Amino acid sequence: MKIAVLVKLVPDSEAQIKLNADKSWIETRDISWVMGPYDEYAIEEALKTAGDKGGEVTVISYGDEQAVDGLRKALAMGVHNAVRVKREGEQDLLGTANALAEALKDNGYDLIFTGFKANDDDCAAIGTMVGTLLDIPVITEVSKLEVGEGNVRAERDIEGGREIIEASMPCVITAQKGLNEPRYASLKGIMMAKKKQIEEVVVTHTESRIEMAGLNYPPERAAGKVVGEGAEAVPELVRLLREEAKVIE
Amino acid sequence: MDYLFDDFQKELIKQANRIGREKVKPLAAEYDREGTFPKKLIKVFAEAGFYTIYIPEEYGGIGRGILDLVLVTEEISRFCGGISLAVAATALGTFPIIIGGNEEQKKKYLPELAAGESIAAFGLTEPAAGSDAGKIQTRAVKKGDKYILNGTKVFITNGGNARINTIIASTDPERGTRGATAFIVEEGMPGFRYGKMEDKMGIRASSTAELIFEDCEVPVANRIGEEGQGFMVAMKTLDKSRPGVAAQALGIAQGAFDLACEYAKTREQFGQSIIKFQAIQFMLADMATQIEASRAMLYATSRMIDNGIDDVAKESSMCKIMASDTAMQVTTDAVQIFGGYGYMRDYPVEKMMRDAKITQIYEGTNQILRMVIARQLIKDITRHT
Ligand SMILES: Cc1cc2nc3c(=O)[nH]c(=O)nc-3n(C[C@H](O)[C@H](O)[C@H](O)COP(=O)(O)OP(=O)(O)OC[C@H]3O[C@@H](n4cnc5c(N)ncnc54)[C@H](O)[C@@H]3O)c2cc1C
Ligand SMILES: Cc1cc2nc3c(=O)[nH]c(=O)nc-3n(C[C@H](O)[C@H](O)[C@H](O)COP(=O)(O)OP(=O)(O)OC[C@H]3O[C@@H](n4cnc5c(N)ncnc54)[C@H](O)[C@@H]3O)c2cc1C
């Protein structure tokens, strides 16, 4: 079985995010980059599937030189091959999906995994777009997966219940929390990953149809308000929670 | 301070810290309370390859050195100084095979240890032979292709959970330390059983057990080196593993320091956070200074060992004394900074204070290690005059 995993490098969730001087992008200097948690679920599921069914896992990232760090992390976890699809300039989501789809097509992948979203821009779009561009089924936010002969059975949480979906392969699965518990890269894996070749692929780029107008910090949280002290303050607190904050009815 | 780690070490520290944060920290209080042996976490450590660090590549390891092991031990100890022993004491139990074992023994035992399928223990101490380890009474008598062992080892870390036990016994009591011999005793060998499991002040997630040998049959093939080399193997083992105790102590100290800073920032008395008081600031400054001095000495000693310098008895003793005394001081001060809350089981620093104490006692009490240092000093002085 041939399995592909699409990953993206994101700032470490403990990093302090600051905007650059002209607020066009974040200040990247002091940031350490990691693979997003959902991409780790995707990699684990790919490795597990390859382990059970036999097969090879290729991790693919669309990005600049930095993407190599993420690819090495995936290699350290046990992924067999790594491909960097070279990014040129800024791309919108469709441009990114196009680039990835071009790198994927004609390579005979049976399964394509990716995190359901990258936890930096939270777009949750790439998996769906890539599947659509490749004209194959997409199942999103999967938290349980069974891989059969030529088909998959996936479960996903929906409001108040579980949805069970079947699809034929090839297909795209986007990983949600709960799918598995990702393994830690072994020290041996980290060592070997340093020596492995990372393949570079150049694809044709589409014109970006959107433009980043700017970034802004979230509004400062207003200071708290002391309503009063002791039991006397409770009625006023309840009134404010109901009428001003509107968090109770 | 920048210790100029290589790229691999930087990643190893990150990985160990992440595992400490994600896996060890959530279980530390419960395992301490219940005295649970961390079987579940050994699986995680094995998967992460922590047992491969000090084992040569040809036997399933990655052939790195003491510094890497020290870095992992330190990171895990920040979150639990007991759980970290599942790694550090396995290294201690494995070193005799690496140092003195023959090719067959290495081929037979090191791969399963590297994979973390088994863990190891090192048995030297006996009821009447603690600091005076030369007085061991466990006897090994050769009979055909077997040795028959009789005696009791006490306080053995990982005891009861280690499949592979490296044991120092006497083959020739007349010759004292020159009559000691090292053996590999597997769990399940006839005549080998566990005695008392100790109920301890600290490092309660680590097992400490009595090992009892009653006409225990050990194949001659399991003798490490020659008869009479046991004490030498034991001393070389301890020289290499003592930095591990220092790393455990350092990690405990760092963990307590981090919590004390956090607490001092948030706790308010007299209308301001207590970190504003110079009395607290000076305490924190001293803690940080002692920690950094311990760390510098520990890493320097580890690098000496990794660069093949053999005679490190003095340095490894110094870094163990330094780090363990620091751990005791820093954890005591951390409890102080937490005030009454620090004394309570609901807060993590009292556990750290209990965990710290052992590092002044085992692998040579700090008194015995001062004797080791002094012996070397006297040698140096005589050499120079
Ligand atoms: C939790 C735990 C885990 C352990 N794990 C292991 C293990 O895995 N393997 C193993 O072999 N052992 C292990 N030990 C044993 C440990 O190494 C010994 O406890 C230690 O060496 C001290 O021996 P002792 O307890 O018999 O104390 P003693 O030797 O009786 O010492 C008592 C006191 O006298 C002092 N003292 C003794 N002789 C002198 C001297 N000549 N000059 C000045 N002061 C002196 C000591 O410093 C100490 O303060 C462990 C112990 C503990 C508590
Ligand atoms: C087991 C136990 C029994 C107790 N029994 C009683 C009892 O019977 N009755 C009772 O009333 N109380 C009792 N206490 C409370 C005890 O007296 C307080 O814990 C103690 O006064 C410290 O207060 P705190 O814990 O709030 O620490 P904090 O006051 O928050 O102090 C935290 C740290 O900040 C330092 N600090 C605070 N202010 C300053 C400053 N201005 N300058 C420099 N350093 C400062 C402190 O020295 C300490 O190191 C008990 C506490 C314990 C743990």
mmCIF file of N, CA, C and O in Angstrom, chain A residues 12 14 32-34 37 40 44 72-73 76 181-191 194-195, chain B residues 7-8 11-12 14-15 18-19 21-23 44 47-50 52-53 57 60-62 64 72:
data_model
loop_
_atom_site.group_PDB
_atom_site.id
_atom_site.type_symbol
_atom_site.label_atom_id
_atom_site.label_comp_id
_atom_site.label_asym_id
_atom_site.label_seq_id
_atom_site.Cartn_x
_atom_site.Cartn_y
_atom_site.Cartn_z
ATOM 1 N N ASP A 12 5.589 26.541 17.483
ATOM 2 C CA ASP A 12 5.398 25.820 18.735
ATOM 3 C C ASP A 12 4.278 26.497 19.529
ATOM 4 O O ASP A 12 4.250 27.722 19.642
ATOM 5 N N GLU A 14 3.871 26.883 22.467
ATOM 6 C CA GLU A 14 4.334 27.665 23.609
ATOM 7 C C GLU A 14 5.028 28.961 23.190
ATOM 8 O O GLU A 14 5.429 29.758 24.030
ATOM 9 N N SER A 32 10.277 28.482 17.408
ATOM 10 C CA SER A 32 10.683 27.141 17.018
ATOM 11 C C SER A 32 9.480 26.478 16.352
ATOM 12 O O SER A 32 8.333 26.636 16.778
ATOM 13 N N TRP A 33 9.769 25.793 15.268
ATOM 14 C CA TRP A 33 8.705 25.252 14.418
ATOM 15 C C TRP A 33 8.499 23.778 14.714
ATOM 16 O O TRP A 33 9.457 23.027 14.841
ATOM 17 N N VAL A 34 7.275 23.398 14.814
ATOM 18 C CA VAL A 34 6.965 21.988 15.046
ATOM 19 C C VAL A 34 5.866 21.546 14.078
ATOM 20 O O VAL A 34 5.234 22.376 13.427
ATOM 21 N N PRO A 37 -0.248 19.217 15.960
ATOM 22 C CA PRO A 37 -0.705 17.981 16.603
ATOM 23 C C PRO A 37 -1.584 17.123 15.684
ATOM 24 O O PRO A 37 -1.484 15.901 15.710
ATOM 25 N N GLU A 40 0.422 15.090 13.452
ATOM 26 C CA GLU A 40 1.010 13.941 14.147
ATOM 27 C C GLU A 40 0.030 12.767 14.199
ATOM 28 O O GLU A 40 0.418 11.617 14.063
ATOM 29 N N GLU A 44 0.818 9.115 12.589
ATOM 30 C CA GLU A 44 0.671 7.886 13.369
ATOM 31 C C GLU A 44 -0.272 6.911 12.666
ATOM 32 O O GLU A 44 0.022 5.717 12.557
ATOM 33 N N ARG A 72 11.928 16.154 8.598
ATOM 34 C CA ARG A 72 12.877 15.342 9.363
ATOM 35 C C ARG A 72 12.208 14.767 10.612
ATOM 36 O O ARG A 72 12.477 13.652 11.023
ATOM 37 N N LYS A 73 11.319 15.556 11.215
ATOM 38 C CA LYS A 73 10.610 15.045 12.393
ATOM 39 C C LYS A 73 9.746 13.850 12.017
ATOM 40 O O LYS A 73 9.669 12.871 12.756
ATOM 41 N N ALA A 76 11.923 10.919 11.513
ATOM 42 C CA ALA A 76 12.359 10.384 12.802
ATOM 43 C C ALA A 76 11.284 9.505 13.429
ATOM 44 O O ALA A 76 11.578 8.560 14.145
ATOM 45 N N GLU A 181 -2.842 7.609 19.488
ATOM 46 C CA GLU A 181 -1.884 8.333 20.321
ATOM 47 C C GLU A 181 -0.542 8.320 19.585
ATOM 48 O O GLU A 181 0.092 7.280 19.472
ATOM 49 N N PRO A 182 -0.135 9.478 19.059
ATOM 50 C CA PRO A 182 1.075 9.485 18.231
ATOM 51 C C PRO A 182 2.303 8.989 18.997
ATOM 52 O O PRO A 182 2.451 9.279 20.186
ATOM 53 N N ARG A 183 3.134 8.249 18.317
ATOM 54 C CA ARG A 183 4.371 7.754 18.923
ATOM 55 C C ARG A 183 5.366 8.907 19.049
ATOM 56 O O ARG A 183 5.247 9.915 18.353
ATOM 57 N N TYR A 184 6.339 8.735 19.939
ATOM 58 C CA TYR A 184 7.446 9.688 19.995
ATOM 59 C C TYR A 184 8.520 9.209 19.031
ATOM 60 O O TYR A 184 8.746 8.008 18.904
ATOM 61 N N ALA A 185 9.162 10.141 18.387
ATOM 62 C CA ALA A 185 10.294 9.773 17.546
ATOM 63 C C ALA A 185 11.357 9.150 18.435
ATOM 64 O O ALA A 185 11.581 9.611 19.548
ATOM 65 N N SER A 186 11.978 8.080 17.972
ATOM 66 C CA SER A 186 13.043 7.468 18.770
ATOM 67 C C SER A 186 14.352 8.206 18.502
ATOM 68 O O SER A 186 14.509 8.866 17.476
ATOM 69 N N LEU A 187 15.288 8.070 19.445
ATOM 70 C CA LEU A 187 16.589 8.723 19.260
ATOM 71 C C LEU A 187 17.279 8.173 18.011
ATOM 72 O O LEU A 187 17.908 8.908 17.261
ATOM 73 N N LYS A 188 17.127 6.863 17.795
ATOM 74 C CA LYS A 188 17.713 6.263 16.596
ATOM 75 C C LYS A 188 17.081 6.884 15.358
ATOM 76 O O LYS A 188 17.767 7.198 14.389
ATOM 77 N N GLY A 189 15.773 7.076 15.429
ATOM 78 C CA GLY A 189 15.054 7.698 14.320
ATOM 79 C C GLY A 189 15.543 9.113 14.053
ATOM 80 O O GLY A 189 15.741 9.502 12.906
ATOM 81 N N ILE A 190 15.755 9.859 15.129
ATOM 82 C CA ILE A 190 16.235 11.242 14.994
ATOM 83 C C ILE A 190 17.596 11.256 14.305
ATOM 84 O O ILE A 190 17.873 12.062 13.425
ATOM 85 N N MET A 191 18.438 10.284 14.703
ATOM 86 C CA MET A 191 19.769 10.194 14.102
ATOM 87 C C MET A 191 19.699 9.858 12.618
ATOM 88 O O MET A 191 20.360 10.475 11.799
ATOM 89 N N LYS A 194 18.516 12.538 10.108
ATOM 90 C CA LYS A 194 19.490 13.559 9.719
ATOM 91 C C LYS A 194 20.218 13.173 8.438
ATOM 92 O O LYS A 194 20.671 14.031 7.685
ATOM 93 N N LYS A 195 20.347 11.853 8.241
ATOM 94 C CA LYS A 195 21.141 11.395 7.098
ATOM 95 C C LYS A 195 20.292 11.163 5.858
ATOM 96 O O LYS A 195 20.811 10.999 4.769
ATOM 97 N N ASP B 7 23.717 19.192 17.549
ATOM 98 C CA ASP B 7 22.320 19.225 17.100
ATOM 99 C C ASP B 7 21.518 18.067 17.680
ATOM 100 O O ASP B 7 20.361 18.221 18.051
ATOM 101 N N PHE B 8 22.161 16.907 17.729
ATOM 102 C CA PHE B 8 21.458 15.733 18.239
ATOM 103 C C PHE B 8 21.090 15.921 19.710
ATOM 104 O O PHE B 8 19.968 15.622 20.131
ATOM 105 N N GLU B 11 18.095 18.099 20.207
ATOM 106 C CA GLU B 11 16.821 17.417 19.947
ATOM 107 C C GLU B 11 16.497 16.431 21.054
ATOM 108 O O GLU B 11 15.343 16.248 21.430
ATOM 109 N N LEU B 12 17.540 15.777 21.560
ATOM 110 C CA LEU B 12 17.350 14.817 22.654
ATOM 111 C C LEU B 12 16.797 15.505 23.902
ATOM 112 O O LEU B 12 15.883 14.988 24.558
ATOM 113 N N LYS B 14 15.008 18.255 23.952
ATOM 114 C CA LYS B 14 13.617 18.611 23.639
ATOM 115 C C LYS B 14 12.698 17.409 23.796
ATOM 116 O O LYS B 14 11.614 17.497 24.353
ATOM 117 N N GLN B 15 13.162 16.283 23.255
ATOM 118 C CA GLN B 15 12.347 15.071 23.282
ATOM 119 C C GLN B 15 12.125 14.598 24.725
ATOM 120 O O GLN B 15 11.020 14.264 25.112
ATOM 121 N N ARG B 18 9.797 16.944 26.503
ATOM 122 C CA ARG B 18 8.409 16.765 26.059
ATOM 123 C C ARG B 18 7.789 15.527 26.717
ATOM 124 O O ARG B 18 6.659 15.562 27.207
ATOM 125 N N ILE B 19 8.540 14.453 26.742
ATOM 126 C CA ILE B 19 8.026 13.226 27.356
ATOM 127 C C ILE B 19 7.844 13.428 28.862
ATOM 128 O O ILE B 19 6.856 12.984 29.445
ATOM 129 N N ARG B 21 7.124 16.259 30.349
ATOM 130 C CA ARG B 21 5.960 17.124 30.520
ATOM 131 C C ARG B 21 4.659 16.372 30.236
ATOM 132 O O ARG B 21 3.703 16.439 30.995
ATOM 133 N N GLU B 22 4.655 15.636 29.109
ATOM 134 C CA GLU B 22 3.401 15.014 28.673
ATOM 135 C C GLU B 22 3.081 13.720 29.408
ATOM 136 O O GLU B 22 1.917 13.398 29.624
ATOM 137 N N LYS B 23 4.110 12.958 29.773
ATOM 138 C CA LYS B 23 3.848 11.615 30.309
ATOM 139 C C LYS B 23 4.206 11.457 31.785
ATOM 140 O O LYS B 23 3.511 10.756 32.509
ATOM 141 N N VAL B 44 7.170 3.834 27.163
ATOM 142 C CA VAL B 44 7.353 5.103 26.450
ATOM 143 C C VAL B 44 8.851 5.412 26.311
ATOM 144 O O VAL B 44 9.329 5.788 25.244
ATOM 145 N N GLU B 47 10.326 3.161 23.675
ATOM 146 C CA GLU B 47 9.934 3.609 22.335
ATOM 147 C C GLU B 47 10.751 4.840 21.919
ATOM 148 O O GLU B 47 11.192 4.958 20.776
ATOM 149 N N ALA B 48 10.984 5.724 22.879
ATOM 150 C CA ALA B 48 11.750 6.937 22.584
ATOM 151 C C ALA B 48 13.246 6.635 22.437
ATOM 152 O O ALA B 48 14.010 7.486 22.017
ATOM 153 N N GLY B 49 13.637 5.428 22.815
ATOM 154 C CA GLY B 49 15.034 5.038 22.616
ATOM 155 C C GLY B 49 15.969 5.449 23.739
ATOM 156 O O GLY B 49 17.189 5.466 23.562
ATOM 157 N N PHE B 50 15.431 5.753 24.909
ATOM 158 C CA PHE B 50 16.295 6.196 26.008
ATOM 159 C C PHE B 50 17.257 5.093 26.454
ATOM 160 O O PHE B 50 18.317 5.384 26.998
ATOM 161 N N THR B 52 18.764 3.120 24.457
ATOM 162 C CA THR B 52 19.760 2.851 23.412
ATOM 163 C C THR B 52 20.986 3.746 23.553
ATOM 164 O O THR B 52 22.024 3.463 22.963
ATOM 165 N N ILE B 53 20.851 4.814 24.338
ATOM 166 C CA ILE B 53 21.862 5.872 24.355
ATOM 167 C C ILE B 53 23.279 5.350 24.599
ATOM 168 O O ILE B 53 24.210 5.658 23.863
ATOM 169 N N GLU B 57 26.374 0.590 18.907
ATOM 170 C CA GLU B 57 25.493 0.344 17.767
ATOM 171 C C GLU B 57 25.368 -1.127 17.399
ATOM 172 O O GLU B 57 24.296 -1.591 17.038
ATOM 173 N N GLY B 60 22.470 -2.905 19.076
ATOM 174 C CA GLY B 60 21.124 -2.326 19.067
ATOM 175 C C GLY B 60 21.023 -0.942 19.673
ATOM 176 O O GLY B 60 19.931 -0.380 19.788
ATOM 177 N N GLY B 61 22.158 -0.367 20.070
ATOM 178 C CA GLY B 61 22.116 0.969 20.659
ATOM 179 C C GLY B 61 22.456 2.028 19.638
ATOM 180 O O GLY B 61 22.519 1.764 18.431
ATOM 181 N N ILE B 62 22.673 3.251 20.126
ATOM 182 C CA ILE B 62 23.099 4.320 19.226
ATOM 183 C C ILE B 62 24.509 4.792 19.573
ATOM 184 O O ILE B 62 25.010 5.749 18.982
ATOM 185 N N ARG B 64 25.987 6.487 21.882
ATOM 186 C CA ARG B 64 26.325 7.830 22.343
ATOM 187 C C ARG B 64 26.905 7.701 23.745
ATOM 188 O O ARG B 64 27.264 6.611 24.165
ATOM 189 N N VAL B 72 19.116 13.269 29.471
ATOM 190 C CA VAL B 72 17.790 12.637 29.554
ATOM 191 C C VAL B 72 17.377 12.451 31.019
ATOM 192 O O VAL B 72 16.246 12.760 31.407
#
